[in-house]
mmCIF file of C-alpha atoms in Angstrom:
data_model
loop_
_atom_site.group_PDB
_atom_site.id
_atom_site.type_symbol
_atom_site.label_atom_id
_atom_site.label_comp_id
_atom_site.label_asym_id
_atom_site.label_seq_id
_atom_site.Cartn_x
_atom_site.Cartn_y
_atom_site.Cartn_z
ATOM 1 C CA MET A 1 -39.115 -183.305 10.034
ATOM 2 C CA THR A 2 -42.293 -181.849 10.741
ATOM 3 C CA LEU A 3 -40.866 -178.413 11.154
ATOM 4 C CA ARG A 4 -38.582 -178.705 7.886
ATOM 5 C CA LEU A 5 -41.456 -179.655 5.988
ATOM 6 C CA ARG A 6 -43.909 -176.960 7.183
ATOM 7 C CA GLN A 7 -40.959 -174.373 6.411
ATOM 8 C CA PHE A 8 -40.737 -175.671 2.613
ATOM 9 C CA THR A 9 -44.358 -175.579 2.783
ATOM 10 C CA GLU A 10 -44.281 -172.016 3.670
ATOM 11 C CA GLU A 11 -41.588 -171.146 1.310
ATOM 12 C CA LYS A 12 -43.550 -172.585 -1.399
ATOM 13 C CA LEU A 13 -46.446 -170.414 -0.313
ATOM 14 C CA GLY A 14 -44.427 -167.245 -0.139
ATOM 15 C CA SER A 15 -45.198 -166.982 3.726
ATOM 16 C CA ALA A 16 -41.585 -167.815 5.064
ATOM 17 C CA GLU A 17 -38.236 -166.098 4.227
ATOM 18 C CA LYS A 18 -35.670 -168.996 2.314
ATOM 19 C CA THR A 19 -31.918 -168.501 2.429
ATOM 20 C CA GLU A 20 -30.291 -168.718 -0.615
ATOM 21 C CA LEU A 21 -27.163 -170.790 -1.983
ATOM 22 C CA ASP A 22 -24.343 -168.520 -3.215
ATOM 23 C CA ALA A 23 -23.707 -168.202 -7.108
ATOM 24 C CA HIS A 24 -20.867 -170.282 -7.537
ATOM 25 C CA LEU A 25 -22.412 -172.818 -5.582
ATOM 26 C CA GLU A 26 -25.928 -172.488 -7.784
ATOM 27 C CA ASN A 27 -23.816 -172.841 -10.700
ATOM 28 C CA LEU A 28 -22.197 -176.000 -9.686
ATOM 29 C CA ILE A 29 -25.349 -177.493 -8.983
ATOM 30 C CA ALA A 30 -26.477 -176.384 -12.345
ATOM 31 C CA ARG A 31 -23.295 -177.632 -14.069
ATOM 32 C CA ALA A 32 -23.782 -181.212 -12.274
ATOM 33 C CA ASP A 33 -27.342 -181.638 -13.515
ATOM 34 C CA CYS A 34 -25.919 -180.952 -17.067
ATOM 35 C CA THR A 35 -23.822 -183.409 -16.596
ATOM 36 C CA LYS A 36 -25.924 -185.834 -15.026
ATOM 37 C CA ASN A 37 -28.443 -185.361 -17.769
ATOM 38 C CA TRP A 38 -26.547 -185.629 -20.819
ATOM 39 C CA THR A 39 -24.357 -188.631 -19.164
ATOM 40 C CA GLU A 40 -27.374 -190.665 -18.691
ATOM 41 C CA LYS A 41 -29.210 -189.903 -22.076
ATOM 42 C CA ILE A 42 -25.322 -190.718 -23.718
ATOM 43 C CA PHE A 43 -24.928 -193.965 -21.999
ATOM 44 C CA ARG A 44 -28.579 -195.145 -22.465
ATOM 45 C CA GLN A 45 -28.189 -194.915 -26.430
ATOM 46 C CA THR A 46 -24.872 -195.996 -26.554
ATOM 47 C CA GLU A 47 -26.350 -199.445 -24.870
ATOM 48 C CA VAL A 48 -28.961 -199.238 -27.825
ATOM 49 C CA LEU A 49 -26.066 -198.947 -30.152
ATOM 50 C CA LEU A 50 -24.052 -201.708 -28.733
ATOM 51 C CA GLN A 51 -26.833 -203.821 -28.217
ATOM 52 C CA PRO A 52 -30.160 -203.103 -30.196
ATOM 53 C CA ASN A 53 -32.336 -206.281 -28.470
ATOM 54 C CA PRO A 54 -33.909 -204.980 -25.456
ATOM 55 C CA SER A 55 -34.480 -208.469 -24.096
ATOM 56 C CA ALA A 56 -30.769 -209.006 -24.049
ATOM 57 C CA ARG A 57 -30.062 -205.497 -22.492
ATOM 58 C CA ILE A 58 -32.321 -206.798 -19.935
ATOM 59 C CA GLU A 59 -30.689 -210.260 -18.873
ATOM 60 C CA GLU A 60 -27.312 -208.203 -19.205
ATOM 61 C CA PHE A 61 -28.963 -205.692 -16.232
ATOM 62 C CA PHE A 62 -29.580 -208.568 -14.239
ATOM 63 C CA TYR A 63 -26.643 -210.638 -14.630
ATOM 64 C CA GLU A 64 -24.928 -207.249 -13.725
ATOM 65 C CA LYS A 65 -27.105 -206.885 -10.516
ATOM 66 C CA LEU A 66 -26.464 -210.210 -9.061
ATOM 67 C CA ASP A 67 -22.547 -209.689 -9.962
ATOM 68 C CA LYS A 68 -22.474 -212.984 -12.460
ATOM 69 C CA LYS A 69 -20.489 -213.244 -15.508
ATOM 70 C CA ILE A 70 -22.775 -212.090 -18.661
ATOM 71 C CA PRO A 71 -22.450 -215.494 -20.711
ATOM 72 C CA SER A 72 -20.701 -214.918 -24.609
ATOM 73 C CA ARG A 73 -23.378 -214.633 -27.146
ATOM 74 C CA ILE A 74 -22.710 -215.019 -30.537
ATOM 75 C CA THR A 75 -23.264 -212.266 -33.186
ATOM 76 C CA ASN A 76 -25.419 -212.207 -35.702
ATOM 77 C CA GLY A 77 -22.759 -211.994 -38.012
ATOM 78 C CA GLU A 78 -21.199 -215.103 -36.787
ATOM 79 C CA LEU A 79 -24.684 -216.866 -37.050
ATOM 80 C CA LEU A 80 -24.860 -215.456 -40.618
ATOM 81 C CA GLY A 81 -21.953 -216.904 -41.574
ATOM 82 C CA GLN A 82 -22.832 -220.442 -39.806
ATOM 83 C CA TYR A 83 -26.037 -221.058 -41.870
ATOM 84 C CA MET A 84 -24.298 -219.829 -45.131
ATOM 85 C CA MET A 85 -21.259 -222.657 -44.585
ATOM 86 C CA ASP A 86 -23.984 -225.260 -42.941
ATOM 87 C CA ALA A 87 -25.887 -224.504 -46.740
ATOM 88 C CA ALA A 88 -22.966 -224.924 -48.677
ATOM 89 C CA LYS A 89 -23.062 -228.171 -47.216
ATOM 90 C CA ASP A 90 -26.207 -228.818 -48.864
ATOM 91 C CA PHE A 91 -26.238 -227.617 -52.028
ATOM 92 C CA GLY A 92 -22.318 -229.158 -52.459
ATOM 93 C CA PRO A 93 -19.373 -227.524 -51.697
ATOM 94 C CA GLY A 94 -18.032 -228.153 -54.857
ATOM 95 C CA THR A 95 -20.816 -226.141 -57.103
ATOM 96 C CA PRO A 96 -19.914 -222.581 -57.722
ATOM 97 C CA TYR A 97 -22.785 -221.400 -54.972
ATOM 98 C CA GLY A 98 -21.853 -223.823 -52.534
ATOM 99 C CA SER A 99 -18.233 -222.664 -52.783
ATOM 100 C CA THR A 100 -19.200 -218.888 -52.853
ATOM 101 C CA LEU A 101 -21.455 -219.864 -49.607
ATOM 102 C CA ILE A 102 -18.603 -220.836 -47.555
ATOM 103 C CA THR A 103 -16.370 -218.233 -48.811
ATOM 104 C CA VAL A 104 -18.849 -215.389 -47.830
ATOM 105 C CA GLY A 105 -19.841 -217.588 -44.695
ATOM 106 C CA GLU A 106 -16.354 -217.401 -43.506
ATOM 107 C CA TYR A 107 -15.800 -213.696 -43.585
ATOM 108 C CA GLN A 108 -19.480 -213.078 -41.974
ATOM 109 C CA LYS A 109 -17.715 -214.673 -39.479
ATOM 110 C CA ARG A 110 -14.560 -212.721 -39.170
ATOM 111 C CA LEU A 111 -17.087 -209.704 -39.416
ATOM 112 C CA GLY A 112 -19.007 -211.363 -36.407
ATOM 113 C CA GLY A 113 -15.925 -211.870 -34.431
ATOM 114 C CA ALA A 114 -14.862 -208.191 -35.211
ATOM 115 C CA GLU A 115 -18.212 -206.958 -34.063
ATOM 116 C CA ARG A 116 -17.934 -208.873 -30.836
ATOM 117 C CA GLU A 117 -14.551 -207.434 -29.807
ATOM 118 C CA PHE A 118 -15.611 -204.093 -30.187
ATOM 119 C CA LEU A 119 -18.857 -204.354 -28.105
ATOM 120 C CA GLN A 120 -16.559 -205.476 -25.276
ATOM 121 C CA THR A 121 -13.921 -202.906 -25.652
ATOM 122 C CA SER A 122 -16.505 -199.901 -25.735
ATOM 123 C CA ALA A 123 -18.355 -201.736 -22.712
ATOM 124 C CA ILE A 124 -14.738 -201.640 -21.110
ATOM 125 C CA ASN A 125 -13.629 -197.936 -21.950
ATOM 126 C CA PHE A 126 -16.525 -196.425 -22.627
ATOM 127 C CA LEU A 127 -19.631 -197.730 -20.783
ATOM 128 C CA THR A 128 -18.284 -198.713 -17.716
ATOM 129 C CA PRO A 129 -17.119 -195.438 -16.776
ATOM 130 C CA LEU A 130 -20.540 -193.589 -17.622
ATOM 131 C CA ARG A 131 -22.164 -196.145 -15.360
ATOM 132 C CA ASN A 132 -19.732 -195.662 -12.366
ATOM 133 C CA PHE A 133 -20.441 -192.044 -12.573
ATOM 134 C CA LEU A 134 -24.667 -192.195 -12.540
ATOM 135 C CA GLU A 135 -24.122 -195.142 -10.121
ATOM 136 C CA GLY A 136 -21.990 -194.058 -7.663
ATOM 137 C CA ASP A 137 -20.164 -190.541 -7.868
ATOM 138 C CA TRP A 138 -23.682 -188.859 -8.480
ATOM 139 C CA ARG A 139 -24.984 -191.091 -5.743
ATOM 140 C CA THR A 140 -23.026 -189.301 -3.680
ATOM 141 C CA ILE A 141 -23.530 -185.941 -5.156
ATOM 142 C CA SER A 142 -27.022 -186.057 -4.271
ATOM 143 C CA LYS A 143 -27.007 -187.672 -1.153
ATOM 144 C CA GLU A 144 -24.938 -184.571 0.095
ATOM 145 C CA ARG A 145 -27.267 -182.239 -1.689
ATOM 146 C CA ARG A 146 -30.333 -183.447 -0.019
ATOM 147 C CA LEU A 147 -28.435 -183.460 3.424
ATOM 148 C CA LEU A 148 -27.579 -179.772 2.238
ATOM 149 C CA GLU A 149 -31.301 -178.675 1.616
ATOM 150 C CA ASN A 150 -31.761 -180.176 4.904
ATOM 151 C CA ARG A 151 -29.233 -178.259 6.931
ATOM 152 C CA ARG A 152 -30.749 -175.125 4.804
ATOM 153 C CA LEU A 153 -34.343 -175.598 6.254
ATOM 154 C CA ASP A 154 -33.185 -176.049 9.235
ATOM 155 C CA LEU A 155 -31.109 -172.749 9.300
ATOM 156 C CA ASP A 156 -34.135 -171.384 8.095
ATOM 157 C CA ILE A 157 -36.267 -172.277 11.596
ATOM 158 C CA CYS A 158 -33.770 -171.056 13.338
ATOM 159 C CA LYS A 159 -34.084 -167.820 11.944
ATOM 160 C CA ALA A 160 -37.640 -167.674 11.963
ATOM 161 C CA ARG A 161 -37.663 -168.859 15.946
ATOM 162 C CA VAL A 162 -34.931 -165.704 16.467
ATOM 163 C CA LYS A 163 -37.854 -163.568 14.650
ATOM 164 C CA LYS A 164 -40.854 -164.532 17.179
ATOM 165 C CA ALA A 165 -38.589 -165.148 20.281
ATOM 166 C CA LYS A 166 -39.734 -162.120 22.204
ATOM 167 C CA GLN A 167 -38.121 -162.861 25.833
ATOM 168 C CA ALA A 168 -34.493 -162.329 26.098
ATOM 169 C CA GLU A 169 -33.786 -165.767 27.627
ATOM 170 C CA ALA A 170 -35.905 -167.670 24.602
ATOM 171 C CA LYS A 171 -34.277 -165.215 22.098
ATOM 172 C CA ALA A 172 -31.011 -165.924 23.420
ATOM 173 C CA ALA A 173 -31.499 -169.385 23.344
ATOM 174 C CA ALA A 174 -32.507 -169.036 19.419
ATOM 175 C CA GLU A 175 -29.440 -167.414 18.780
ATOM 176 C CA GLN A 176 -27.915 -170.085 20.062
ATOM 177 C CA GLU A 177 -29.639 -172.723 18.039
ATOM 178 C CA LEU A 178 -29.060 -170.412 15.123
ATOM 179 C CA ARG A 179 -25.072 -170.076 15.253
ATOM 180 C CA VAL A 180 -24.951 -174.088 15.608
ATOM 181 C CA ALA A 181 -27.561 -174.131 12.584
ATOM 182 C CA GLN A 182 -25.144 -171.667 10.592
ATOM 183 C CA THR A 183 -21.946 -173.884 11.198
ATOM 184 C CA GLU A 184 -23.496 -177.261 10.263
ATOM 185 C CA PHE A 185 -25.160 -175.152 7.186
ATOM 186 C CA ASP A 186 -21.338 -173.362 6.165
ATOM 187 C CA ARG A 187 -19.635 -177.074 7.072
ATOM 188 C CA GLN A 188 -22.279 -178.890 4.641
ATOM 189 C CA ALA A 189 -22.082 -176.411 1.946
ATOM 190 C CA GLU A 190 -18.261 -176.930 1.848
ATOM 191 C CA VAL A 191 -18.438 -180.583 1.493
ATOM 192 C CA THR A 192 -21.146 -180.598 -1.374
ATOM 193 C CA ARG A 193 -19.320 -177.558 -3.051
ATOM 194 C CA LEU A 194 -16.178 -179.964 -3.269
ATOM 195 C CA LEU A 195 -17.868 -182.709 -4.751
ATOM 196 C CA LEU A 196 -19.309 -180.218 -7.265
ATOM 197 C CA GLU A 197 -16.219 -178.928 -8.293
ATOM 198 C CA GLY A 198 -15.474 -182.938 -8.762
ATOM 199 C CA ILE A 199 -17.415 -182.535 -12.101
ATOM 200 C CA SER A 200 -14.381 -180.634 -13.720
ATOM 201 C CA SER A 201 -12.348 -184.038 -13.158
ATOM 202 C CA THR A 202 -15.353 -186.061 -14.325
ATOM 203 C CA HIS A 203 -15.260 -184.571 -17.535
ATOM 204 C CA VAL A 204 -11.604 -184.922 -18.226
ATOM 205 C CA ASN A 205 -12.207 -188.526 -17.525
ATOM 206 C CA HIS A 206 -15.430 -189.088 -19.894
ATOM 207 C CA LEU A 207 -13.309 -187.072 -22.576
ATOM 208 C CA ARG A 208 -10.261 -189.778 -22.396
ATOM 209 C CA CYS A 209 -12.721 -192.498 -22.518
ATOM 210 C CA LEU A 210 -14.648 -190.949 -25.711
ATOM 211 C CA HIS A 211 -11.377 -191.204 -26.996
ATOM 212 C CA GLU A 212 -10.635 -194.499 -26.495
ATOM 213 C CA PHE A 213 -14.725 -195.332 -27.888
ATOM 214 C CA VAL A 214 -14.040 -193.710 -31.014
ATOM 215 C CA GLU A 215 -10.217 -195.474 -31.128
ATOM 216 C CA ALA A 216 -12.166 -198.465 -31.068
ATOM 217 C CA GLN A 217 -14.963 -197.949 -33.391
ATOM 218 C CA VAL A 218 -12.243 -196.909 -35.996
ATOM 219 C CA THR A 219 -10.150 -200.318 -35.622
ATOM 220 C CA TYR A 220 -13.640 -201.894 -35.558
ATOM 221 C CA TYR A 221 -14.629 -200.426 -39.190
ATOM 222 C CA ALA A 222 -11.022 -200.659 -40.698
ATOM 223 C CA GLN A 223 -11.259 -204.122 -39.985
ATOM 224 C CA CYS A 224 -15.373 -204.495 -41.747
ATOM 225 C CA HIS A 225 -13.455 -202.424 -44.282
ATOM 226 C CA GLN A 226 -10.074 -204.574 -44.710
ATOM 227 C CA TYR A 227 -12.576 -208.167 -44.713
ATOM 228 C CA MET A 228 -14.866 -206.994 -47.245
ATOM 229 C CA GLN A 229 -12.023 -205.654 -49.573
ATOM 230 C CA GLU A 230 -10.231 -209.460 -49.363
ATOM 231 C CA LEU A 231 -13.420 -210.669 -49.564
ATOM 232 C CA GLN A 232 -14.687 -208.676 -52.806
ATOM 233 C CA LYS A 233 -11.126 -209.791 -54.281
ATOM 234 C CA GLU A 234 -11.909 -213.396 -53.805
ATOM 235 C CA LEU A 235 -15.556 -213.352 -55.271
ATOM 236 C CA SER A 236 -13.624 -211.583 -58.465
ATOM 237 C CA ARG A 237 -11.594 -214.205 -58.829
ATOM 238 C CA TYR A 238 -14.607 -216.001 -60.628
ATOM 239 C CA PRO A 239 -16.306 -213.020 -62.526
ATOM 240 C CA ASN A 240 -18.386 -215.282 -64.657
ATOM 241 C CA SER A 241 -19.559 -217.945 -61.947
ATOM 242 C CA PHE A 242 -22.743 -216.134 -61.529
ATOM 243 C CA SER A 243 -23.726 -216.213 -64.513
ATOM 244 C CA SER A 244 -23.396 -220.221 -65.123
ATOM 245 C CA ASN A 245 -25.914 -221.812 -67.639
ATOM 246 C CA ALA A 246 -26.153 -224.932 -65.284
ATOM 247 C CA HIS A 247 -28.308 -223.456 -63.277
ATOM 248 C CA PRO A 248 -30.393 -220.590 -64.897
ATOM 249 C CA SER A 249 -33.216 -220.568 -62.583
ATOM 250 C CA THR A 250 -30.534 -219.657 -59.957
ATOM 251 C CA THR A 251 -28.961 -216.975 -62.430
ATOM 252 C CA CYS A 252 -28.989 -213.691 -60.649
ATOM 253 C CA PRO A 253 -29.586 -210.499 -63.053
ATOM 254 C CA SER A 254 -27.045 -208.561 -64.709
ATOM 255 C CA PRO A 255 -27.022 -205.068 -63.420
ATOM 256 C CA VAL A 256 -28.781 -202.470 -65.333
ATOM 257 C CA SER A 257 -26.901 -200.684 -68.238
ATOM 258 C CA SER A 258 -27.961 -198.077 -71.183
ATOM 259 C CA SER A 259 -27.862 -200.818 -73.156
ATOM 260 C CA THR A 260 -31.145 -202.025 -71.486
ATOM 261 C CA LEU A 261 -32.912 -198.885 -71.569
ATOM 262 C CA PRO A 262 -36.068 -198.533 -73.817
ATOM 263 C CA GLY A 263 -35.029 -198.341 -77.662
ATOM 264 C CA ALA A 264 -31.955 -200.065 -76.900
ATOM 265 C CA ALA A 265 -31.705 -203.998 -77.563
ATOM 266 C CA PRO A 266 -31.458 -206.066 -74.605
ATOM 267 C CA PRO A 267 -28.917 -208.568 -74.461
ATOM 268 C CA GLY A 268 -30.279 -211.798 -76.607
ATOM 269 C CA LEU A 269 -33.134 -209.716 -78.436
ATOM 270 C CA ILE A 270 -32.703 -210.573 -82.354
ATOM 271 C CA THR A 271 -34.141 -207.537 -84.587
ATOM 272 C CA SER A 272 -32.701 -208.539 -87.187
ATOM 273 C CA GLY A 273 -36.544 -208.484 -88.765
ATOM 274 C CA PRO A 274 -39.917 -207.584 -88.215
ATOM 275 C CA ASN A 275 -40.938 -210.410 -86.350
ATOM 276 C CA SER A 276 -38.455 -210.313 -83.851
ATOM 277 C CA THR A 277 -38.237 -212.904 -80.962
ATOM 278 C CA ARG A 278 -36.055 -213.336 -77.627
ATOM 279 C CA GLU A 279 -33.806 -215.503 -76.816
ATOM 280 C CA PRO A 280 -32.520 -216.903 -73.447
ATOM 281 C CA ALA A 281 -29.774 -214.522 -72.493
ATOM 282 C CA GLY A 282 -26.299 -216.296 -71.734
ATOM 283 C CA PRO A 283 -23.108 -214.782 -70.746
ATOM 284 C CA LEU A 284 -21.795 -212.294 -73.055
ATOM 285 C CA LYS A 285 -19.410 -213.765 -75.556
ATOM 286 C CA ILE A 286 -17.477 -211.974 -78.250
ATOM 287 C CA GLN A 287 -18.977 -214.105 -81.121
ATOM 288 C CA ASP A 288 -22.088 -212.435 -80.129
ATOM 289 C CA VAL A 289 -20.699 -208.893 -80.587
ATOM 290 C CA GLN A 290 -20.370 -207.406 -84.405
ATOM 291 C CA PRO A 291 -17.328 -205.263 -84.212
ATOM 292 C CA PRO A 292 -16.390 -202.273 -86.674
ATOM 293 C CA ALA A 293 -14.495 -203.206 -89.660
ATOM 294 C CA THR A 294 -11.405 -202.761 -87.599
ATOM 295 C CA GLY A 295 -12.340 -205.230 -85.126
ATOM 296 C CA HIS A 296 -11.956 -202.475 -82.191
ATOM 297 C CA ARG A 297 -14.784 -200.890 -80.080
ATOM 298 C CA LYS A 298 -15.357 -199.140 -76.716
ATOM 299 C CA ALA A 299 -15.964 -200.279 -73.756
ATOM 300 C CA LYS A 300 -17.417 -198.949 -70.248
ATOM 301 C CA VAL A 301 -16.221 -200.432 -67.219
ATOM 302 C CA LEU A 302 -18.955 -200.900 -64.764
ATOM 303 C CA TYR A 303 -16.800 -202.710 -61.874
ATOM 304 C CA ASP A 304 -13.689 -202.057 -60.464
ATOM 305 C CA TYR A 305 -11.423 -205.067 -61.046
ATOM 306 C CA ASP A 306 -7.931 -206.083 -60.077
ATOM 307 C CA ALA A 307 -5.559 -207.677 -62.516
ATOM 308 C CA HIS A 308 -4.442 -211.302 -60.920
ATOM 309 C CA ASP A 309 -1.284 -211.921 -63.228
ATOM 310 C CA ALA A 310 0.628 -209.676 -65.467
ATOM 311 C CA SER A 311 -1.555 -210.760 -68.861
ATOM 312 C CA GLU A 312 -4.231 -209.388 -67.428
ATOM 313 C CA LEU A 313 -5.651 -205.529 -67.216
ATOM 314 C CA SER A 314 -6.858 -203.938 -64.010
ATOM 315 C CA LEU A 315 -9.911 -201.775 -64.473
ATOM 316 C CA LEU A 316 -11.801 -198.828 -62.495
ATOM 317 C CA ALA A 317 -15.835 -198.071 -62.505
ATOM 318 C CA ASP A 318 -17.135 -195.883 -65.233
ATOM 319 C CA GLU A 319 -13.655 -195.874 -66.997
ATOM 320 C CA LEU A 320 -13.754 -196.299 -71.134
ATOM 321 C CA ILE A 321 -11.519 -198.455 -72.996
ATOM 322 C CA THR A 322 -10.402 -200.242 -76.251
ATOM 323 C CA VAL A 323 -11.404 -203.744 -76.267
ATOM 324 C CA TYR A 324 -11.162 -206.573 -79.108
ATOM 325 C CA THR A 325 -10.350 -210.183 -79.367
ATOM 326 C CA VAL A 326 -8.015 -212.543 -81.082
ATOM 327 C CA PRO A 327 -8.359 -216.023 -82.459
ATOM 328 C CA GLY A 328 -8.682 -218.986 -80.071
ATOM 329 C CA MET A 329 -8.941 -216.611 -77.057
ATOM 330 C CA ASP A 330 -11.719 -217.431 -74.343
ATOM 331 C CA PRO A 331 -14.883 -215.750 -75.243
ATOM 332 C CA ASP A 332 -15.621 -215.167 -71.599
ATOM 333 C CA TRP A 333 -12.573 -212.836 -71.716
ATOM 334 C CA LEU A 334 -11.357 -209.916 -74.276
ATOM 335 C CA VAL A 335 -8.232 -207.929 -74.715
ATOM 336 C CA GLY A 336 -8.654 -204.385 -73.626
ATOM 337 C CA GLU A 337 -6.426 -201.503 -74.276
ATOM 338 C CA ARG A 338 -5.974 -198.025 -72.316
ATOM 339 C CA GLY A 339 -3.567 -195.856 -73.732
ATOM 340 C CA ASN A 340 -0.183 -197.855 -73.946
ATOM 341 C CA GLN A 341 -1.283 -200.845 -71.124
ATOM 342 C CA LYS A 342 -2.777 -203.937 -72.861
ATOM 343 C CA GLY A 343 -4.321 -206.649 -70.833
ATOM 344 C CA LYS A 344 -6.882 -209.423 -70.731
ATOM 345 C CA VAL A 345 -10.516 -207.898 -68.982
ATOM 346 C CA PRO A 346 -13.633 -210.024 -68.247
ATOM 347 C CA VAL A 347 -16.231 -209.683 -70.520
ATOM 348 C CA THR A 348 -18.967 -209.389 -67.420
ATOM 349 C CA TYR A 349 -17.323 -206.429 -66.135
ATOM 350 C CA LEU A 350 -17.749 -204.505 -69.425
ATOM 351 C CA GLU A 351 -20.830 -202.521 -71.156
ATOM 352 C CA LEU A 352 -20.151 -202.990 -74.888
ATOM 353 C CA LEU A 353 -20.477 -199.646 -76.517
ATOM 354 C CA SER A 354 -21.832 -199.293 -80.097
#
């Protein structure tokens, strides 16, 4: 150990010669170091992506080191959904707000379940192979590289002895030690080279794992998209529930439209005289609309709407349609026309134009 330390120090100071590795082996070492560094960064950041909570990551780390099963943990989406459903019990499941909380809560729990499945799949198919490389293959490579460095130092020590030997007997003994050291160095260089060439197989394995990680993401986000579309359709079945006058203090504000811009009369503002006053704005009713002499007027669609039966007309956000009312019709609905298509449309999805 002392001789190796002295040889290493003299090499750093430039007072001793150093045996250089062949170019191929040097390239393999550089490639392995690059693989290790980037694999470690990708692994750490994937951990943060899948589990943003540092305390939870530390807890999982200790469970892994103790070789114990990590306890199942409820996701944030599942917890939010449960809170919503519990709140609905207090507010009244039969009220518009309570029933909507139940519906949204159920879908939040579904989203949380999809997230749980995604986390488990990604941990098994992506994180685990990366961890196995860092804690298994790389440790073996590092151990053999350290051994190779020791064999190189021994070789250079023997070379220095041969140069310093004056007597024939001492020189012969030093040359014998040099041949042994050269043999051990060559053998260790070959072992290290074979391990480093295995990095190519590591890349192939990690490529497969990367594809599986992407597939897990595709499945997860597709499930989330499907659940949100289903939830949106569920909520659209009650287009006027959020503008009920039963509880005005909880009424959500209407979306901003061109009718509320400066210079335009906002809904509920009476401008028939100099002393204009604002009356409470309720749901948009057909009797509040003053249509042209023909009874028809244009309307801009604010949101997408899927017709629930043949009597309704599906809508696309930002399109213009013609609307009018008929006697005895529900004031929360109008008749909409688009070309040859005609059907009932909810008033709350429209911005009536002059």
